[in-house]
PDB file of C-alpha atoms and ligand atoms in Angstrom:
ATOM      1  CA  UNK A 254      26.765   5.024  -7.976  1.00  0.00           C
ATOM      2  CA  UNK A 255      28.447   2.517  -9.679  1.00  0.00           C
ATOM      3  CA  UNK A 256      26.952  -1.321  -8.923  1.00  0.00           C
ATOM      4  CA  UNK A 257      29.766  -3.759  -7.698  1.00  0.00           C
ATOM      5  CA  UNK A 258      30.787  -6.599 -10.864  1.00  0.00           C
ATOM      6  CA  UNK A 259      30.161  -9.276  -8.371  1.00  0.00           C
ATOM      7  CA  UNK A 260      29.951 -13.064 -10.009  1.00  0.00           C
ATOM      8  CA  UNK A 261      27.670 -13.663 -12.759  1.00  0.00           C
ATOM      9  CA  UNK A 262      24.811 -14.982 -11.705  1.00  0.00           C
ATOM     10  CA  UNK A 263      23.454 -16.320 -15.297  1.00  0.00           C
ATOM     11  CA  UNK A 264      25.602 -16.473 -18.286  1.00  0.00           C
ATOM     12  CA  UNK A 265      24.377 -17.407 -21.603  1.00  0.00           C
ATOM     13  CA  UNK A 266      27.058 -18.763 -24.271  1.00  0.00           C
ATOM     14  CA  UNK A 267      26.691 -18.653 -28.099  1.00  0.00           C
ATOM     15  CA  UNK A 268      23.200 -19.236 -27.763  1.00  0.00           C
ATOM     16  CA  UNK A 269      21.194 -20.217 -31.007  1.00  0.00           C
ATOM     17  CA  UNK A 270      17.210 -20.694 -31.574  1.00  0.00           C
ATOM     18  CA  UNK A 271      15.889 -21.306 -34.953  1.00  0.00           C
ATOM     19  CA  UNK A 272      11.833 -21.617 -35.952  1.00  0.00           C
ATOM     20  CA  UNK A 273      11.969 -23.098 -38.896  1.00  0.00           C
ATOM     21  CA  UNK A 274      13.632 -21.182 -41.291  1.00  0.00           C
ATOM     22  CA  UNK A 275      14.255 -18.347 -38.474  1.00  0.00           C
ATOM     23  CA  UNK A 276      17.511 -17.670 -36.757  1.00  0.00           C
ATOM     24  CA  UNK A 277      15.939 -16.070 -33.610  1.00  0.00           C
ATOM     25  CA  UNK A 278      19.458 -16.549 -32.205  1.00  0.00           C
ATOM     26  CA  UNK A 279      22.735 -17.035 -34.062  1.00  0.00           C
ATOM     27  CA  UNK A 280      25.139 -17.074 -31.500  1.00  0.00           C
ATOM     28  CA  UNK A 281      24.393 -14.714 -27.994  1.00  0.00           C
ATOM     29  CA  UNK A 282      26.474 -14.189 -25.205  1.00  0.00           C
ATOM     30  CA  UNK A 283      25.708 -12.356 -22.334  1.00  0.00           C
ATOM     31  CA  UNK A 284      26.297 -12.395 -18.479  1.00  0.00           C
ATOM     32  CA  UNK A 285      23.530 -11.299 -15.930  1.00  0.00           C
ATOM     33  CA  UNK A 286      25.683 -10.306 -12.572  1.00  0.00           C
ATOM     34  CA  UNK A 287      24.432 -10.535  -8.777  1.00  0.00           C
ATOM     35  CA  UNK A 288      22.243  -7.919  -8.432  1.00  0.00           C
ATOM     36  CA  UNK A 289      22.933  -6.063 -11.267  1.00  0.00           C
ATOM     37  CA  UNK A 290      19.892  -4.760 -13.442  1.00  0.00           C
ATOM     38  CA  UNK A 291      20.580  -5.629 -17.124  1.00  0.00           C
ATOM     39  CA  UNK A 292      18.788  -3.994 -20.071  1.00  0.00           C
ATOM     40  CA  UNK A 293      18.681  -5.884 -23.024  1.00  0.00           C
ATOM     41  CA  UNK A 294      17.630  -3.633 -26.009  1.00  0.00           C
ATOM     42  CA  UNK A 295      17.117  -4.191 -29.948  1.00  0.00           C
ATOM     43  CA  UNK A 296      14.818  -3.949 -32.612  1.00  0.00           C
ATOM     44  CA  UNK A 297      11.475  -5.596 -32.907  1.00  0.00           C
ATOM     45  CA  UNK A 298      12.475  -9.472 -34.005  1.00  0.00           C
ATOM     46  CA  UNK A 299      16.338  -9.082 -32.914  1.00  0.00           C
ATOM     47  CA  UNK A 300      15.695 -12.128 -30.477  1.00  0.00           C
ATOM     48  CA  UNK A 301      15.110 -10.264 -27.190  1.00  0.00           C
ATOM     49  CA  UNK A 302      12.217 -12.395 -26.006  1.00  0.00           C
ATOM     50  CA  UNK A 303      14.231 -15.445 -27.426  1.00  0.00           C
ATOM     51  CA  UNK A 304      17.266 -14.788 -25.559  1.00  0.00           C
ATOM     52  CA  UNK A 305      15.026 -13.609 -22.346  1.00  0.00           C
ATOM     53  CA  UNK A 306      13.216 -16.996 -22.276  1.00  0.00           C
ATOM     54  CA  UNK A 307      16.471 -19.371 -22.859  1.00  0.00           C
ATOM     55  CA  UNK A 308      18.209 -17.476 -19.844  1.00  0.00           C
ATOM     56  CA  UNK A 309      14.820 -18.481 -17.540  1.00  0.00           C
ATOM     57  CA  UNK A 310      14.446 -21.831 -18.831  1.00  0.00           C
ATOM     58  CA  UNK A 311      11.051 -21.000 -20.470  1.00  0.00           C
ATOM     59  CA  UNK A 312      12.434 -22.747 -23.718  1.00  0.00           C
ATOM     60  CA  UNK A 313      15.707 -24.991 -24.796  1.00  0.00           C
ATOM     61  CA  UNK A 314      18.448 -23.831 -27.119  1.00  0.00           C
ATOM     62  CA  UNK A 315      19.243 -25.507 -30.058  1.00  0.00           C
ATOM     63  CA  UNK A 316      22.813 -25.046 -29.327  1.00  0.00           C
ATOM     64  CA  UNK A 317      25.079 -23.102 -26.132  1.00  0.00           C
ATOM     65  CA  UNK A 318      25.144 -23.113 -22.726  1.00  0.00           C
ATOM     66  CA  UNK A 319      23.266 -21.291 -19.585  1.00  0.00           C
ATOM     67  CA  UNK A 320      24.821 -21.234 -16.579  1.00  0.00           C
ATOM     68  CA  UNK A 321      23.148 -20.636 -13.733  1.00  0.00           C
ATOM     69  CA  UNK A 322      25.557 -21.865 -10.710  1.00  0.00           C
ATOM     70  CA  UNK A 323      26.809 -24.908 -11.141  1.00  0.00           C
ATOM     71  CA  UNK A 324      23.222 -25.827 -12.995  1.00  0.00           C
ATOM     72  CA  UNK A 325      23.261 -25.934 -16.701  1.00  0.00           C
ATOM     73  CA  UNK A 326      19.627 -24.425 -17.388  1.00  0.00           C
ATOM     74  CA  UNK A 327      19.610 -25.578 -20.836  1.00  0.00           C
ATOM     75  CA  UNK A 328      20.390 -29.476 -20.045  1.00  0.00           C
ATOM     76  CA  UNK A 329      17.766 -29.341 -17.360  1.00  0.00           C
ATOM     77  CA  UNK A 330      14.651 -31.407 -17.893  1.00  0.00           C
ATOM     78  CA  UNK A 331      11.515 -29.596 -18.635  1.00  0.00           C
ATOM     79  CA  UNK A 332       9.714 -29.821 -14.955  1.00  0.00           C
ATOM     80  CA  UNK A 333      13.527 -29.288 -13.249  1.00  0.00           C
ATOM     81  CA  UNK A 334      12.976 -25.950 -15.237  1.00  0.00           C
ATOM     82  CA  UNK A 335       9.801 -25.334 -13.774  1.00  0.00           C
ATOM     83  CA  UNK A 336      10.867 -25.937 -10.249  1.00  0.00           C
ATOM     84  CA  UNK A 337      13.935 -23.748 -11.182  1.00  0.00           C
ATOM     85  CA  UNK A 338      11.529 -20.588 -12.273  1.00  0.00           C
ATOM     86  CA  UNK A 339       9.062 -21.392  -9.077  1.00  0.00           C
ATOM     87  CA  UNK A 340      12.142 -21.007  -6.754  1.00  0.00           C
ATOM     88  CA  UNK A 341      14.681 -18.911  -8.223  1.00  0.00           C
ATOM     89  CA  UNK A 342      13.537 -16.880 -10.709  1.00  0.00           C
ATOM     90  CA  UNK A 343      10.453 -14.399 -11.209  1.00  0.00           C
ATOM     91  CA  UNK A 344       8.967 -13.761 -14.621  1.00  0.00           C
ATOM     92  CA  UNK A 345       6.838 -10.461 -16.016  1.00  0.00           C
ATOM     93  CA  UNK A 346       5.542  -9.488 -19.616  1.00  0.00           C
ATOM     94  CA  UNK A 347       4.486  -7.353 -21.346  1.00  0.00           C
ATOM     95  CA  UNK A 348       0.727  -7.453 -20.206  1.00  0.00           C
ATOM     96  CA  UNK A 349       1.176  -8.806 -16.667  1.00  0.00           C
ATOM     97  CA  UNK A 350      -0.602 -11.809 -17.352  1.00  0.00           C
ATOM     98  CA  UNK A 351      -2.586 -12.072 -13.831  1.00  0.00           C
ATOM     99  CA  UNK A 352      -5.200 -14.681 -13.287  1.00  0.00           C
ATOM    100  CA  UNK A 353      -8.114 -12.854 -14.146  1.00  0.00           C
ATOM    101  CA  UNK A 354     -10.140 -14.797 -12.182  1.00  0.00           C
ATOM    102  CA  UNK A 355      -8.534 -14.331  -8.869  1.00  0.00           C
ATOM    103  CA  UNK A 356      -7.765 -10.916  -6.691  1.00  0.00           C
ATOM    104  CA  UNK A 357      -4.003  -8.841  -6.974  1.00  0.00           C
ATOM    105  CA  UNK A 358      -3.766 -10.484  -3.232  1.00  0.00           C
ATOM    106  CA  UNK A 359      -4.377 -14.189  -4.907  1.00  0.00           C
ATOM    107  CA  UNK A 360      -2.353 -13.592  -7.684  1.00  0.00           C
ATOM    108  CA  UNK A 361       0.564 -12.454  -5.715  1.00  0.00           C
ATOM    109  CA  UNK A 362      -0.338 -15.419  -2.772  1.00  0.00           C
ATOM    110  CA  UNK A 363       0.136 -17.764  -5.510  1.00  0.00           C
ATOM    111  CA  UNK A 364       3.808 -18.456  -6.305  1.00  0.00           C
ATOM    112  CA  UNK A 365       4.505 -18.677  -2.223  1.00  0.00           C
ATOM    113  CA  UNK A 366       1.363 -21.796  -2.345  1.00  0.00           C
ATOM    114  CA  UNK A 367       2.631 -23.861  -4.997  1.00  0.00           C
ATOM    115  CA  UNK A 368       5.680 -23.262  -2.768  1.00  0.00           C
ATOM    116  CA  UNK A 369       4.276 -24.863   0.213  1.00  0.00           C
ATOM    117  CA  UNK A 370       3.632 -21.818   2.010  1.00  0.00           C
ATOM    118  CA  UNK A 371       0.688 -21.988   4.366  1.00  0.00           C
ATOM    119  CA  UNK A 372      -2.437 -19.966   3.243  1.00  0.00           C
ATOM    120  CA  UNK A 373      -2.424 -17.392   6.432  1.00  0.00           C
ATOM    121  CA  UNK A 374       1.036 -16.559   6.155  1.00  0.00           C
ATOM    122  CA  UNK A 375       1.147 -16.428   2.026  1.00  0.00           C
ATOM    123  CA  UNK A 376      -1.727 -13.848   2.463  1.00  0.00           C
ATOM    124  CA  UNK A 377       0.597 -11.804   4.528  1.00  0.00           C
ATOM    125  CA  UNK A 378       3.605 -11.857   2.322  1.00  0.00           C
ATOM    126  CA  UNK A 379       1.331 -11.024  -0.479  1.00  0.00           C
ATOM    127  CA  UNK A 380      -0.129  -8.429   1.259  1.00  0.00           C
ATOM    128  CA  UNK A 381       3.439  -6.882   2.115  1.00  0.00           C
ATOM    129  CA  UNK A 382       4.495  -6.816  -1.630  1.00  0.00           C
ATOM    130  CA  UNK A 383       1.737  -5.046  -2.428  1.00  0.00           C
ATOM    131  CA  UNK A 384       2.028  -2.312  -0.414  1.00  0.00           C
ATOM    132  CA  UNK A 385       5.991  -1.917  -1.264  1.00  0.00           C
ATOM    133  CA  UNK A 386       4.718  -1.967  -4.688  1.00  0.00           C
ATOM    134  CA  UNK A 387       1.930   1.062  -3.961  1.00  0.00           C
ATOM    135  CA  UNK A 388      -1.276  -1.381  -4.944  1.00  0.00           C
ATOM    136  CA  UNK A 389      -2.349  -2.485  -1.751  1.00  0.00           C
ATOM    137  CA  UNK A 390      -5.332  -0.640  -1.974  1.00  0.00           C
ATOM    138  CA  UNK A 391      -5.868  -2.723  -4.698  1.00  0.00           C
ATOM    139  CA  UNK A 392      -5.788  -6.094  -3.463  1.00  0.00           C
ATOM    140  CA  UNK A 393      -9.261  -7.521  -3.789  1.00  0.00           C
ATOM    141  CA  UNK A 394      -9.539  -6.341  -7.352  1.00  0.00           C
ATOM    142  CA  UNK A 395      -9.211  -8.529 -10.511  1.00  0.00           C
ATOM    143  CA  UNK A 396      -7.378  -7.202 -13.396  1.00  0.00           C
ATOM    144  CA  UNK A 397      -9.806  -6.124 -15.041  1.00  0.00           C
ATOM    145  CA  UNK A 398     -10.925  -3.700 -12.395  1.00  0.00           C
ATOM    146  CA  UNK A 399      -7.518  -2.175 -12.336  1.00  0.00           C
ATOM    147  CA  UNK A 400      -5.652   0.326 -14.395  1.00  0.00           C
ATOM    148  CA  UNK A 401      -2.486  -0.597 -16.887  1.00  0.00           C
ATOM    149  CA  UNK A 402      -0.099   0.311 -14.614  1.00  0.00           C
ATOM    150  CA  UNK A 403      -1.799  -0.994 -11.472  1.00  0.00           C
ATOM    151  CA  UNK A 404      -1.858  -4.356 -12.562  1.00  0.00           C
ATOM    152  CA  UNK A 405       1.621  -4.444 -13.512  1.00  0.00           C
ATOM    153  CA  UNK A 406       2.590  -3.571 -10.509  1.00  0.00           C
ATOM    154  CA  UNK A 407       0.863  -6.105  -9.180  1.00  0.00           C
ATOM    155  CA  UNK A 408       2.693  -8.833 -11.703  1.00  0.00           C
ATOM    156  CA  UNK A 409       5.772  -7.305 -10.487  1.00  0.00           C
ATOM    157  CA  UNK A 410       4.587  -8.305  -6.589  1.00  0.00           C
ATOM    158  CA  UNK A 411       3.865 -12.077  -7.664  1.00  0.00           C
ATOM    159  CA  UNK A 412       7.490 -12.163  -9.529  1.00  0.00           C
ATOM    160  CA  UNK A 413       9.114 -10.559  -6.517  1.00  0.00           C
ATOM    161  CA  UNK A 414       6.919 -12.388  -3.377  1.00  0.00           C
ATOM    162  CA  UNK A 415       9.376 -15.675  -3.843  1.00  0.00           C
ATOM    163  CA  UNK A 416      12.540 -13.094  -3.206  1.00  0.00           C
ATOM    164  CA  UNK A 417      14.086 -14.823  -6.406  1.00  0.00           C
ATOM    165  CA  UNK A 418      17.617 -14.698  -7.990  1.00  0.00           C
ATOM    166  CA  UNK A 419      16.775 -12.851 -10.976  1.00  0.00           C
ATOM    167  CA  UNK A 420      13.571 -11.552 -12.341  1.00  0.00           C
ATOM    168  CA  UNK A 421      13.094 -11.586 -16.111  1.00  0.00           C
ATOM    169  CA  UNK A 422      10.697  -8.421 -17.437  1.00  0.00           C
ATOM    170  CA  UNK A 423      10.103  -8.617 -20.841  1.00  0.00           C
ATOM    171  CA  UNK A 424       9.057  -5.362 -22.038  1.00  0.00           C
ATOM    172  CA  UNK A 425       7.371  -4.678 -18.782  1.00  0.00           C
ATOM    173  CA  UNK A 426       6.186  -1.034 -19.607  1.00  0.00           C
ATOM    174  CA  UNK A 427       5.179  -2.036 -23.428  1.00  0.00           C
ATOM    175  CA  UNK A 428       1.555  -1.327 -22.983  1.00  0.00           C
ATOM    176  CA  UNK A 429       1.940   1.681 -20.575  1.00  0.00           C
ATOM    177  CA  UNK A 430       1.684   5.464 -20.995  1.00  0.00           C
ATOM    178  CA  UNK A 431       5.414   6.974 -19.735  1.00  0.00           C
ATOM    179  CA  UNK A 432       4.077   8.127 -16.417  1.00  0.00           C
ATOM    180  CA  UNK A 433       2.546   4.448 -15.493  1.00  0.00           C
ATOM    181  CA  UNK A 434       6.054   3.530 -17.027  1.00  0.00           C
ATOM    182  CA  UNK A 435       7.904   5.412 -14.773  1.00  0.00           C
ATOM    183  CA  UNK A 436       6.166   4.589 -11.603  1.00  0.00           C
ATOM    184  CA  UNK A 437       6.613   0.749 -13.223  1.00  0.00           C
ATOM    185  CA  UNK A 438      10.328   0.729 -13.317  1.00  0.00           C
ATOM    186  CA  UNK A 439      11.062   3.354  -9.975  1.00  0.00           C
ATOM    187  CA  UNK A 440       8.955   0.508  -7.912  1.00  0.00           C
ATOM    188  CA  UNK A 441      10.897  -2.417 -10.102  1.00  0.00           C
ATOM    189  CA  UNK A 442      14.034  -0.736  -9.529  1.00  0.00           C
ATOM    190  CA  UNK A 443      14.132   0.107  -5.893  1.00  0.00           C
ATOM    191  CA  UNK A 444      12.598  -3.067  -4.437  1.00  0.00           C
ATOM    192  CA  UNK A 445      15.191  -5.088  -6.784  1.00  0.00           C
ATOM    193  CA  UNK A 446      18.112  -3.045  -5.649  1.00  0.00           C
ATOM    194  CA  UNK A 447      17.068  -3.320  -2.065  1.00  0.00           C
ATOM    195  CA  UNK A 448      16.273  -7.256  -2.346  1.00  0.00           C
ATOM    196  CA  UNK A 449      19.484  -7.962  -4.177  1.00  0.00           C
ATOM    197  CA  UNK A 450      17.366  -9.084  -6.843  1.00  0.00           C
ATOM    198  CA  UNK A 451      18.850  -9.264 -10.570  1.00  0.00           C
ATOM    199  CA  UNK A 452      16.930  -7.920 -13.531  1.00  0.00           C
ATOM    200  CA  UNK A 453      16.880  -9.096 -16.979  1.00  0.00           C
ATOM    201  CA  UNK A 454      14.659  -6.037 -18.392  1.00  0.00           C
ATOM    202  CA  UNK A 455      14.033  -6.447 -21.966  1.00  0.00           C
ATOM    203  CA  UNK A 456      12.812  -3.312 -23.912  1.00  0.00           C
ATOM    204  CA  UNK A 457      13.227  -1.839 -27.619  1.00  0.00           C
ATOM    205  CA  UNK A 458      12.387   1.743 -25.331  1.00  0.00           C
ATOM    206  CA  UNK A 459      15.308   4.128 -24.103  1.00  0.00           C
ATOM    207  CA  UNK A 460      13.753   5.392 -21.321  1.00  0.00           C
ATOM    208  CA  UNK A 461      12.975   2.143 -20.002  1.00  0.00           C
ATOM    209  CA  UNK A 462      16.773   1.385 -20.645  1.00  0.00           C
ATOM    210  CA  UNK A 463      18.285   4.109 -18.535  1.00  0.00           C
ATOM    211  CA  UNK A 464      16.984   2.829 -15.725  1.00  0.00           C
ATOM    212  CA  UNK A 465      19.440  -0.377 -15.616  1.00  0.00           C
ATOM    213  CA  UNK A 466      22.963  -0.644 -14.976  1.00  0.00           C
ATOM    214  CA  UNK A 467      23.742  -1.759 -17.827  1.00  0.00           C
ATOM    215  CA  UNK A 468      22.484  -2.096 -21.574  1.00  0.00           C
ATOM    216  CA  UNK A 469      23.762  -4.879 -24.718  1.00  0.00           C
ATOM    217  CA  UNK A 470      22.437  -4.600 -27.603  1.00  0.00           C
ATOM    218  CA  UNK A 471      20.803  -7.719 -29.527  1.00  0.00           C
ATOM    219  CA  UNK A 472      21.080  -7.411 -33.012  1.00  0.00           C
ATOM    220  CA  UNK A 473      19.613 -10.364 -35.711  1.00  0.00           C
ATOM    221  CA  UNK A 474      20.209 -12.687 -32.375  1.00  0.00           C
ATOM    222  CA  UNK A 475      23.652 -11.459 -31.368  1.00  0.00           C
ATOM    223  CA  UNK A 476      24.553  -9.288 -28.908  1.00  0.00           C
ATOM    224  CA  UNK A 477      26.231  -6.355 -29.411  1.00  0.00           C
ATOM    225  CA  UNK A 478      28.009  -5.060 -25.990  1.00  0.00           C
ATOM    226  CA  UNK A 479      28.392  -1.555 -26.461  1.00  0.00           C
ATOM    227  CA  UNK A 480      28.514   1.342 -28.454  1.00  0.00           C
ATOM    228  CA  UNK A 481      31.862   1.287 -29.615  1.00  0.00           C
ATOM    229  CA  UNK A 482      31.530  -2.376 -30.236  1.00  0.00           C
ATOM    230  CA  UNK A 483      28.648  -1.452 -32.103  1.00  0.00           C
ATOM    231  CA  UNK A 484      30.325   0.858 -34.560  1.00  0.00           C
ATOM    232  CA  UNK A 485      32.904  -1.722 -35.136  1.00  0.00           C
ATOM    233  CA  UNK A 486      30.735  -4.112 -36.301  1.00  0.00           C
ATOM    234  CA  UNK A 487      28.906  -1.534 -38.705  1.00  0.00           C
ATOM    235  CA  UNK A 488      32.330  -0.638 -40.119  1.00  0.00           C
ATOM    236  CA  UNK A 489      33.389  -4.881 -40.495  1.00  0.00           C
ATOM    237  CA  UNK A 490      29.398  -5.504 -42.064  1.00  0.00           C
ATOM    238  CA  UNK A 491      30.193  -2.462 -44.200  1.00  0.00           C
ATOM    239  CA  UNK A 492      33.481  -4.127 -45.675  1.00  0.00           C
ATOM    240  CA  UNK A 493      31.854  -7.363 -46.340  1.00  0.00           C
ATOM    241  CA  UNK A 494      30.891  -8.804 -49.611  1.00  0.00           C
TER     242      UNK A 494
HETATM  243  P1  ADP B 714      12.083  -9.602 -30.122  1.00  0.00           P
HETATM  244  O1  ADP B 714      11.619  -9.976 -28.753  1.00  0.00           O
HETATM  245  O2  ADP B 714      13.383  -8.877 -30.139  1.00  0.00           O
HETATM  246  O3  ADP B 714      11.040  -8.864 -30.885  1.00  0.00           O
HETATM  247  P2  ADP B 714      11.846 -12.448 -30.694  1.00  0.00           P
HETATM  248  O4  ADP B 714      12.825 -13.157 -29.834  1.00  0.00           O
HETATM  249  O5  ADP B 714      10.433 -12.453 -30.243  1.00  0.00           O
HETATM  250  O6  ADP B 714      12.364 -10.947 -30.936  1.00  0.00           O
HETATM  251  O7  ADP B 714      11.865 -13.047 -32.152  1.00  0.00           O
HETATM  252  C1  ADP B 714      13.042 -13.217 -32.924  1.00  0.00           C
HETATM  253  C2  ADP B 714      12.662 -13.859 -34.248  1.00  0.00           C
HETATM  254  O8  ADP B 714      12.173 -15.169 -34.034  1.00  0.00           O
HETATM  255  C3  ADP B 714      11.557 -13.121 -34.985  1.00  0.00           C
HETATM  256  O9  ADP B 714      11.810 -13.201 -36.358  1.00  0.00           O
HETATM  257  C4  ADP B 714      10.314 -13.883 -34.621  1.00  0.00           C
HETATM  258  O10 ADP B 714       9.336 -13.779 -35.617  1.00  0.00           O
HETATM  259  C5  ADP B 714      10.845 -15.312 -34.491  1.00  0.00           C
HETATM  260  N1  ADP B 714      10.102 -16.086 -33.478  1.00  0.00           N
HETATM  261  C6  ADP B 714      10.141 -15.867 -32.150  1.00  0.00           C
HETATM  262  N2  ADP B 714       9.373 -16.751 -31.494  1.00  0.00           N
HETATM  263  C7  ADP B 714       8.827 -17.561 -32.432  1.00  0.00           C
HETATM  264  C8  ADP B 714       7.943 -18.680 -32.396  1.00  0.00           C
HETATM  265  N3  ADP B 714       7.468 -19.169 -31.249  1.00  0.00           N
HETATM  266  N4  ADP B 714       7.608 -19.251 -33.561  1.00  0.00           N
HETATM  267  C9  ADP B 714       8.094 -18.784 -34.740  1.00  0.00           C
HETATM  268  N5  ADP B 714       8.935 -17.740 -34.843  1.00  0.00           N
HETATM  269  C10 ADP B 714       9.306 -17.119 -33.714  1.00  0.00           C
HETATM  270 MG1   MG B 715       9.886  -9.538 -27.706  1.00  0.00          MG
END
């Protein structure tokens, strides 16, 4: 089944990002649709996180534009940004990057009580991601006492609980064996499909990839669109110079 090309949601124009001397971008353009589950794939140091935290307004680019609405995410102060993610947008990483101090139910309660949500009723919520999510029985353990896979599925429930926009995953099965993987990206996938959520899922893995509806390629921080376009561009680089 074929997703429908509804409006982008996010799109990111010739993007740059330099460290220093680094071009982590040097000119990316991509569009994130409605609901539509977008792989971004590349080599280790293409830009992937880069490009994955200017599209969330985790950090500025140096040059381009993300547009998010009628919002600019890039011109947006830094706390405007903050509100944006809290609202909008879910984040997840590579190692889900719960509170280790608090349970999977706390960690997921979280986002909804900086919200405003009352405790009672964030508790449910919480509760009710985790079990779509298969870690309810988890829900009074800390990370620590869970397994890889558990406790990204429970950093999946915290960027879900909000029922954001888009959700961001960079390289969300990274530290996972394939089967944790799997049962990472089926519970990703289906509760994002059925939520109408959009997915930004960064990965340099294939397997990971086939799971969107989509894949670019980023290569030395520009992105590549397809195969054929690809190919093209190996043939122009190969003329060069
Ligand atoms: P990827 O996620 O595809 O591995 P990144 O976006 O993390 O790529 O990095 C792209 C390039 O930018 C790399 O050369 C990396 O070393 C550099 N880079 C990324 N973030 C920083 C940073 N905070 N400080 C310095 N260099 C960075
Ligand atoms: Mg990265």
């Amino acid at each position: 089944m074929s997703t429908q090309q509804g409006a982008p949601l996010i799109t990111a124009r010739d993007l740059t990002k330099s460290y220093g001397r680094t071009g982590a971008l040097r000119g990316a353009s991509v569009e994130l649709g409605a609901g539509e589950i977008l792989a971004v794939t590349g080599a280790s140091g293409s830009g992937k996180s880069t490009l994955l935290h200017c599209m969330a307004g985790i950090v500025a680019p140096d040059e381009g534009a993300v547009a998010y609405g009628r919002r600019r995410v890039d011109q947006l102060s830094e706390s405007d940004r903050t509100l944006l993610r809290r609202t909008d947008f879910g984040v997840v990483f590579q190692f889900g990057q719960l509170i280790p101090e608090l349970t999977a139910l706390d960690n997921v309660a979280l986002p909804l009580l900086l919200a405003g949500t009352a405790r009672g009723e964030a508790r449910e919520r919480a509760d009710a991601w985790l079990e779509r999510f298969g870690v309810r029985g988890q829900a009074e353990l800390r990370s620590g006492e869970m397994s890889g896979g558990q406790a990204q599925r429970v950093a999946l429930a915290r960027a879900l609980v909000t029922e954001p926009k888009a959700v961001f995953a960079d390289e969300p099965t990274g530290a996972l064996d394939s089967l944790a993987g799997e049962q990472v990206m089926t519970a990703l996938v289906h509760t994002a499909r059925e939520a109408g959520t959009a997915v930004l899922l960064v990965t340099h893995d294939a397997q990971t990839a086939a799971y969107a509806d989509r894949e670019v390629e980023l290569r030395d921080g520009i992105v590549v669109e397809s195969p054929q376009v690809a190919a093209r561009a190996a043939v122009e680089a190969s003329h060069e110079g």
